[in-house]
XYZ file of C-alpha atoms in Angstrom:
507
model
C -24.507 12.763 38.169
C -24.141 15.905 40.242
C -24.651 15.755 44.058
C -27.750 17.739 45.742
C -25.188 20.450 47.014
C -23.802 21.218 43.716
C -27.150 21.535 42.265
C -28.460 23.891 44.618
C -25.134 25.660 44.070
C -26.207 25.880 40.380
C -29.815 27.354 41.364
C -28.331 29.903 43.435
C -25.844 30.921 40.904
C -28.391 31.658 38.398
C -30.395 33.646 40.524
C -27.833 36.022 41.417
C -28.840 36.487 45.081
C -32.293 38.075 43.993
C -34.379 36.343 46.417
C -34.437 36.631 50.228
C -32.667 33.929 52.254
C -35.302 33.079 54.631
C -39.058 32.776 54.239
C -41.100 35.558 55.064
C -43.431 33.461 56.981
C -43.115 30.036 58.625
C -39.301 30.153 58.426
C -37.473 26.873 59.662
C -34.823 29.347 60.900
C -34.662 31.344 64.208
C -35.691 35.098 64.233
C -32.094 36.236 65.015
C -31.057 34.652 61.642
C -33.869 36.467 59.807
C -33.281 39.685 61.372
C -29.999 39.655 60.296
C -30.631 39.560 56.600
C -30.575 42.690 54.523
C -33.648 44.760 53.829
C -32.734 45.273 50.135
C -35.783 44.547 48.053
C -35.704 41.272 46.470
C -37.938 39.514 43.646
C -39.860 36.528 43.043
C -39.960 33.363 40.595
C -42.411 30.453 39.761
C -41.752 26.961 39.934
C -44.000 24.208 38.239
C -44.286 20.575 38.931
C -44.772 19.176 35.341
C -45.071 20.390 31.772
C -48.735 20.026 31.882
C -48.979 22.341 35.074
C -46.489 24.861 33.564
C -48.682 25.044 30.217
C -51.537 25.966 32.469
C -49.792 28.317 34.789
C -50.363 26.177 37.587
C -47.234 26.827 39.941
C -45.876 27.929 42.947
C -44.490 31.763 43.781
C -41.254 31.415 45.659
C -39.651 34.614 46.994
C -36.536 33.055 49.272
C -33.952 30.467 49.033
C -35.327 28.547 51.907
C -38.407 28.098 50.035
C -36.589 27.103 46.772
C -34.418 24.456 48.362
C -37.792 22.997 50.190
C -39.543 22.124 47.040
C -37.152 22.490 43.934
C -36.589 18.527 43.870
C -40.202 18.016 43.272
C -40.489 20.842 40.567
C -39.492 20.365 36.817
C -39.872 23.852 35.554
C -39.111 27.272 36.760
C -38.320 31.061 35.674
C -34.602 31.438 36.031
C -35.123 35.479 35.524
C -36.480 37.079 38.487
C -39.349 39.178 38.466
C -40.318 42.239 40.374
C -43.444 40.618 42.008
C -45.553 37.248 41.463
C -49.042 36.355 42.486
C -51.993 34.219 42.079
C -55.432 34.415 40.319
C -58.523 33.924 42.454
C -58.487 30.864 44.521
C -54.817 30.386 43.713
C -55.615 28.699 40.665
C -52.624 30.124 38.273
C -49.607 32.034 38.648
C -50.060 35.720 37.138
C -47.380 38.419 36.652
C -44.804 36.342 34.843
C -44.387 38.671 31.797
C -41.489 40.371 30.433
C -42.620 43.660 31.554
C -42.503 42.723 35.072
C -39.065 41.495 35.073
C -36.580 42.914 37.901
C -33.513 41.442 36.236
C -32.225 38.927 33.545
C -29.841 36.299 35.125
C -29.290 33.827 32.249
C -29.805 33.112 28.346
C -31.355 29.712 28.077
C -31.298 28.092 24.567
C -34.126 25.079 24.069
C -32.920 22.582 21.606
C -35.527 19.745 20.969
C -35.585 16.588 18.867
C -38.288 14.276 18.012
C -37.984 11.696 20.631
C -35.032 10.921 23.224
C -33.205 8.510 21.208
C -32.491 11.063 18.489
C -31.530 13.392 21.426
C -28.967 10.773 22.434
C -27.815 10.140 19.252
C -27.101 13.813 18.604
C -25.542 14.740 21.760
C -21.952 15.016 20.600
C -23.390 17.279 17.588
C -24.943 19.421 20.195
C -21.916 19.699 22.237
C -19.888 20.765 19.146
C -22.482 23.623 18.511
C -23.285 25.395 22.010
C -19.732 27.216 22.513
C -20.956 30.207 20.634
C -18.419 31.849 18.138
C -15.649 29.522 20.353
C -16.075 32.232 22.972
C -19.055 31.617 25.009
C -19.283 28.525 26.989
C -22.393 27.341 28.565
C -22.555 27.637 32.202
C -24.575 24.210 32.508
C -26.401 21.917 30.491
C -29.877 19.969 31.276
C -31.044 16.950 29.521
C -34.745 17.206 28.811
C -37.427 14.588 27.714
C -36.274 15.067 24.110
C -33.532 17.612 24.002
C -31.422 19.907 26.035
C -31.595 23.172 27.739
C -28.383 25.325 27.617
C -27.844 27.795 30.288
C -25.705 30.940 29.652
C -25.541 32.544 32.937
C -24.329 36.094 33.236
C -21.291 37.199 35.369
C -23.734 39.917 36.591
C -27.439 40.534 36.209
C -28.986 42.956 33.728
C -31.448 45.081 35.868
C -34.547 46.455 33.708
C -35.645 50.029 34.256
C -38.025 52.007 32.180
C -37.205 54.753 30.171
C -39.706 56.845 28.166
C -41.969 54.201 28.312
C -39.703 51.491 27.072
C -37.194 48.680 28.359
C -33.845 49.217 26.542
C -32.139 46.683 28.685
C -34.884 44.142 27.751
C -34.485 44.939 23.890
C -30.817 44.551 24.215
C -31.060 41.257 26.080
C -33.678 40.254 23.342
C -31.099 40.775 20.554
C -28.538 38.909 22.292
C -30.470 36.051 23.106
C -31.812 35.985 19.277
C -28.443 36.099 18.133
C -27.064 33.240 20.366
C -30.012 31.171 19.312
C -29.435 31.839 15.626
C -25.789 30.874 15.728
C -26.511 27.690 17.142
C -29.283 27.001 14.909
C -26.934 27.339 12.002
C -25.009 24.491 13.369
C -27.411 22.173 14.683
C -31.206 21.743 14.154
C -33.848 21.571 16.866
C -33.210 24.964 18.568
C -36.399 26.500 19.470
C -35.796 30.126 18.066
C -39.552 31.167 18.910
C -39.645 30.567 22.605
C -40.028 33.046 25.014
C -36.339 34.632 25.529
C -36.921 34.795 29.528
C -39.515 32.509 30.151
C -40.004 29.298 31.964
C -37.456 26.549 31.409
C -36.394 23.100 33.115
C -34.885 23.697 36.725
C -31.367 22.019 37.371
C -32.217 18.700 39.379
C -29.832 15.715 40.177
C -31.245 13.926 37.342
C -31.044 16.290 34.544
C -28.040 18.270 35.289
C -25.353 16.847 32.892
C -22.816 19.774 33.043
C -22.186 22.585 35.263
C -18.971 24.921 35.788
C -19.612 27.992 38.219
C -16.545 29.548 36.380
C -18.059 29.833 32.969
C -20.146 32.890 33.214
C -20.836 35.031 30.282
C -19.438 38.691 30.609
C -22.239 40.918 29.541
C -20.009 43.382 27.679
C -18.275 40.750 25.757
C -21.779 39.472 24.618
C -22.834 42.704 23.826
C -19.625 43.319 21.586
C -19.956 40.035 19.814
C -23.726 40.611 19.262
C -22.953 43.926 17.341
C -20.144 41.977 15.535
C -22.468 39.234 14.487
C -25.346 41.741 13.360
C -22.837 43.602 11.225
C -21.003 40.641 9.657
C -23.428 38.211 9.187
C -26.948 39.637 8.443
C -30.029 37.881 7.656
C -30.674 37.059 4.145
C -33.646 35.653 2.364
C -33.136 32.713 -0.360
C -32.209 35.422 -3.064
C -29.286 36.920 -1.209
C -31.038 39.974 -0.382
C -31.010 41.573 2.986
C -34.286 41.807 4.444
C -35.154 44.857 6.322
C -38.062 45.097 8.705
C -40.354 48.325 8.033
C -42.603 50.487 10.629
C -46.015 49.268 10.868
C -47.121 52.209 8.712
C -45.356 51.213 5.704
C -46.901 47.904 4.558
C -49.286 45.000 6.112
C -47.725 41.811 6.906
C -51.226 39.988 5.964
C -50.467 40.978 2.403
C -47.156 39.282 2.331
C -46.503 35.765 0.836
C -45.101 34.559 4.081
C -48.487 35.101 5.809
C -50.372 33.694 3.269
C -48.168 30.368 3.213
C -48.394 29.969 6.851
C -52.167 30.421 6.879
C -52.664 27.244 4.826
C -50.443 25.210 6.929
C -52.482 22.116 8.487
C -49.355 20.066 9.635
C -48.197 22.312 12.842
C -47.530 20.097 15.573
C -46.473 20.722 19.432
C -43.320 20.174 21.097
C -40.573 20.373 18.172
C -39.021 23.552 17.619
C -41.268 26.391 16.356
C -44.555 24.819 16.969
C -48.430 25.662 17.181
C -48.457 28.186 19.834
C -45.741 30.521 17.978
C -47.272 29.768 14.715
C -50.825 31.299 16.132
C -48.910 34.091 17.967
C -47.002 35.059 14.586
C -49.897 35.182 12.686
C -51.867 37.033 15.188
C -48.999 39.746 15.509
C -49.181 40.295 11.850
C -52.947 40.834 11.694
C -52.339 43.240 14.642
C -49.471 45.116 12.607
C -51.835 45.098 9.966
C -54.619 47.070 11.803
C -56.976 43.879 11.677
C -59.744 44.175 14.279
C -58.999 41.825 17.474
C -62.515 39.965 16.747
C -61.571 39.339 13.356
C -58.253 37.812 14.197
C -59.929 35.392 16.621
C -62.112 34.307 13.769
C -59.511 33.941 11.263
C -57.061 32.075 13.654
C -60.013 29.792 15.135
C -60.374 28.549 11.576
C -56.719 27.849 11.339
C -56.452 26.204 14.575
C -59.676 23.939 13.816
C -57.793 22.902 10.441
C -54.757 21.957 12.257
C -54.334 18.077 12.678
C -53.505 18.504 16.154
C -55.086 21.810 17.250
C -54.654 23.770 20.358
C -57.181 24.212 23.088
C -59.420 27.363 22.344
C -58.204 29.233 25.307
C -54.842 29.196 24.236
C -55.616 30.653 20.852
C -57.519 33.589 22.839
C -54.694 34.235 24.811
C -52.402 34.471 21.716
C -54.622 36.807 20.045
C -54.890 38.872 23.590
C -51.247 38.962 23.856
C -50.553 40.097 20.468
C -52.896 42.865 20.655
C -51.494 44.205 24.085
C -49.328 46.787 22.655
C -46.146 45.222 23.763
C -45.261 44.311 20.056
C -45.252 46.239 16.756
C -45.576 42.892 14.634
C -44.312 39.576 13.647
C -40.633 39.311 13.964
C -38.570 38.348 10.927
C -36.494 35.648 13.016
C -39.826 33.764 13.825
C -41.292 33.935 10.456
C -38.257 32.498 8.702
C -37.927 29.862 11.403
C -41.554 28.883 10.877
C -41.175 28.815 7.110
C -38.429 26.482 7.314
C -39.966 24.086 9.632
C -43.392 23.966 8.245
C -43.101 25.131 4.446
C -39.864 23.990 3.361
C -40.720 24.396 -0.176
C -41.618 28.287 0.267
C -40.000 30.342 -2.814
C -41.086 33.677 -2.024
C -39.423 36.704 -0.629
C -39.461 36.807 3.206
C -40.227 40.256 3.947
C -41.566 41.773 7.039
C -42.552 44.908 5.480
C -42.664 45.677 2.009
C -38.934 46.997 1.097
C -35.643 45.135 0.761
C -32.473 46.520 -0.552
C -29.575 44.272 -2.623
C -26.722 42.997 -0.012
C -23.720 41.345 -0.948
C -23.405 38.167 -3.213
C -23.325 34.876 -2.049
C -19.897 33.560 -1.319
C -20.017 31.250 -3.945
C -20.583 33.970 -6.834
C -17.443 36.138 -5.320
C -13.737 35.695 -6.133
C -12.564 36.577 -2.883
C -13.927 35.517 0.617
C -14.372 37.868 3.639
C -11.938 37.623 6.560
C -14.758 36.380 9.060
C -15.545 33.839 6.483
C -12.127 32.478 6.520
C -12.290 32.816 10.308
C -15.238 30.658 10.750
C -13.868 27.979 8.173
C -10.545 27.612 10.205
C -12.326 27.191 13.481
C -14.705 24.831 11.892
C -12.029 22.521 10.285
C -9.913 22.498 13.652
C -13.215 21.567 15.503
C -13.997 19.082 12.901
C -10.638 17.414 12.850
C -10.067 17.442 16.622
C -13.273 15.535 17.228
C -13.481 14.999 21.039
C -9.723 15.546 21.596
C -8.472 18.599 23.751
C -6.151 19.454 21.046
C -5.075 18.415 17.446
C -1.689 18.469 15.485
C -1.965 20.447 12.319
C 0.305 22.236 9.984
C -0.382 25.205 8.172
C 0.193 23.226 4.884
C -2.789 20.971 5.941
C -5.140 23.935 6.534
C -4.159 25.521 3.361
C -4.787 22.271 1.389
C -8.233 21.673 3.099
C -9.606 25.016 2.582
C -7.582 26.490 -0.598
C -6.500 29.662 1.389
C -3.442 31.422 0.716
C -0.379 31.467 2.984
C -0.566 35.400 3.810
C -4.467 34.984 4.329
C -4.032 32.216 6.738
C -1.089 33.679 8.713
C -3.599 36.928 9.255
C -6.468 34.896 10.280
C -4.638 32.540 12.676
C -3.162 35.936 14.313
C -7.161 37.263 14.549
C -8.391 34.265 16.075
C -5.682 34.262 18.641
C -6.118 37.895 19.253
C -9.641 37.268 20.026
C -8.909 34.086 22.273
C -10.729 31.607 20.035
C -7.701 29.754 19.180
C -4.408 28.594 20.805
C -1.329 27.113 19.374
C 1.734 25.356 20.914
C 4.799 25.189 18.658
C 6.654 21.727 18.834
C 9.961 22.418 16.712
C 9.666 20.496 13.543
C 6.523 18.660 14.427
C 3.075 19.991 13.653
C 1.663 22.769 15.647
C -0.918 21.802 18.366
C -4.022 23.622 17.960
C -6.879 24.050 20.677
C -10.319 26.006 20.353
C -12.704 26.390 23.094
C -14.966 23.987 21.495
C -12.606 21.319 21.410
C -11.771 21.729 25.283
C -15.599 21.874 26.188
C -16.245 18.639 24.152
C -13.165 17.116 25.930
C -14.192 17.878 29.289
C -17.964 16.557 28.731
C -16.477 13.137 27.347
C -13.717 13.064 30.075
C -14.542 14.796 33.543
C -10.885 14.714 34.485
C -10.271 17.054 31.531
C -11.986 19.880 33.678
C -8.702 20.184 35.554
C -5.686 22.071 34.426
C -6.524 21.734 30.743
C -9.915 22.831 31.282
C -10.374 25.790 33.856
C -6.762 26.876 33.688
C -7.278 27.879 29.867
C -11.018 28.840 29.990
C -11.080 31.090 33.169
C -8.544 33.341 31.387
C -10.733 33.705 28.253
C -11.981 37.296 28.144
C -12.791 38.534 24.509
C -11.124 41.795 23.612
C -11.139 43.996 20.774
C -7.798 44.395 19.147
C -6.507 45.474 15.942
C -6.946 42.132 14.402
C -10.069 41.161 16.061
C -13.455 41.945 16.062
C -14.245 45.190 14.733
C -17.476 46.978 15.960
C -19.626 49.032 13.740
C -19.068 52.720 14.255
C -21.573 55.409 13.952
C -24.946 55.846 15.320
C -25.771 54.277 19.071
C -27.573 51.125 19.180
C -29.738 49.412 21.397
C -26.956 47.356 22.778
C -25.130 50.607 24.194
C -28.547 51.496 26.046
C -27.717 48.774 28.727
C -24.855 50.928 30.105
C -27.009 54.168 30.240
C -24.056 55.855 28.564
C -23.515 57.143 24.938
C -19.979 55.583 25.146
C -19.794 52.018 23.487
C -19.439 49.259 25.969
C -16.383 47.778 24.520
C -14.575 51.194 25.279
C -15.910 51.293 28.848
C -14.716 47.567 29.093
C -11.151 48.314 27.904
C -10.903 51.561 30.188
C -12.231 49.409 33.285
C -9.496 46.568 32.845
C -6.525 49.335 32.117
C -7.580 51.125 35.595
């Protein structure tokens, strides 16, 4: 258990000085102290006292750290990313303004992992800990235990500030892609990841009774996460069951309501609440598909009213109305591929059709089992997975190259090349011990070891991990060269972010 001072430090770390220090009105501090505060424009966050209050948007708007510390221990949820402003509806009934277009800055990515109950959560905690060090590069800043799962916080080293350009928010789009890739990575390694939750919405607030891990040194370098996201997008494309890469088409090239996945989801009656992609996300996805297909808003409401009524555990009517309203707000183009796939995996597991958001696809690489040779990134993943599995909860494991070759069936030359690549990107460290098997250490192993034994956080933990700054080398991650991407838009420059970061480090 962490003390109150540490919990408050965790809250402040997430928010990146985006609130005023003192209350604007009724401050407990003297006037002189308030006058000394910088006049720089600050933002606002919302807090909620229960999950039910959060779902009804019955919350409290906070604009200062003084106000936050006064009530945080009585709250269960908050908006960890800061908005330009927040207000109340008439009679202060509900909080308004907490929408993505009103975000002032993005402070953190949060991954929601949810299981059926607390018993399953506890039984699978060790599995979760082995899955949340993304690519053996990005370590969570803190982990919160929820009623049936975990909220994993990846706090940025500096906030991503939103600016509108030609009617769009390029920073928001880049952050959404990074968040989606992080969740996809974890989802491939542990079930229960809610890939459909709002990227930058409402999550559990750190408290003494739910904070199970916190390390202020473990901040995510934005430029490094961008770089990895480009690598992930290029090397691990999303594929359907046939091994074809699915491509999303523009709204005028095909109607999503005509696709098999839409018709399959519309027939489901077993969608529940509170477990992965649930009722709200299903209704929202169907509504977005109808918006993309130019179905009238009233018709969409009628269709989804029937769908909701057929559910064994339906939503309240006002939530269906709100989903349709949001889908037709103009902020979206249609249903997203990652949501559709997640919903089908959860609620239509026997779906055998092609998962296509538009109307086309093109052939991609054959599945690995059908190829004679493996790609380099596949061997890297295999080696890391083997070492992490053999290491268990230890901080290191003794393994010889012969053992790894025998386990994986990889040639000596390929293994030597892979080991060098992993060390070049700080994903693996090895210590030679003469004639003894080499000691191998990965970020995942050190993280799990630290969670099992807090004493391991001393030299073995911070001494190694605080030096981890992923870099692109000749044997490391190779970025895709060519057109500018939305990732680069974050920098506001035509120069790729990894090159900017390299120049910054070398002076």
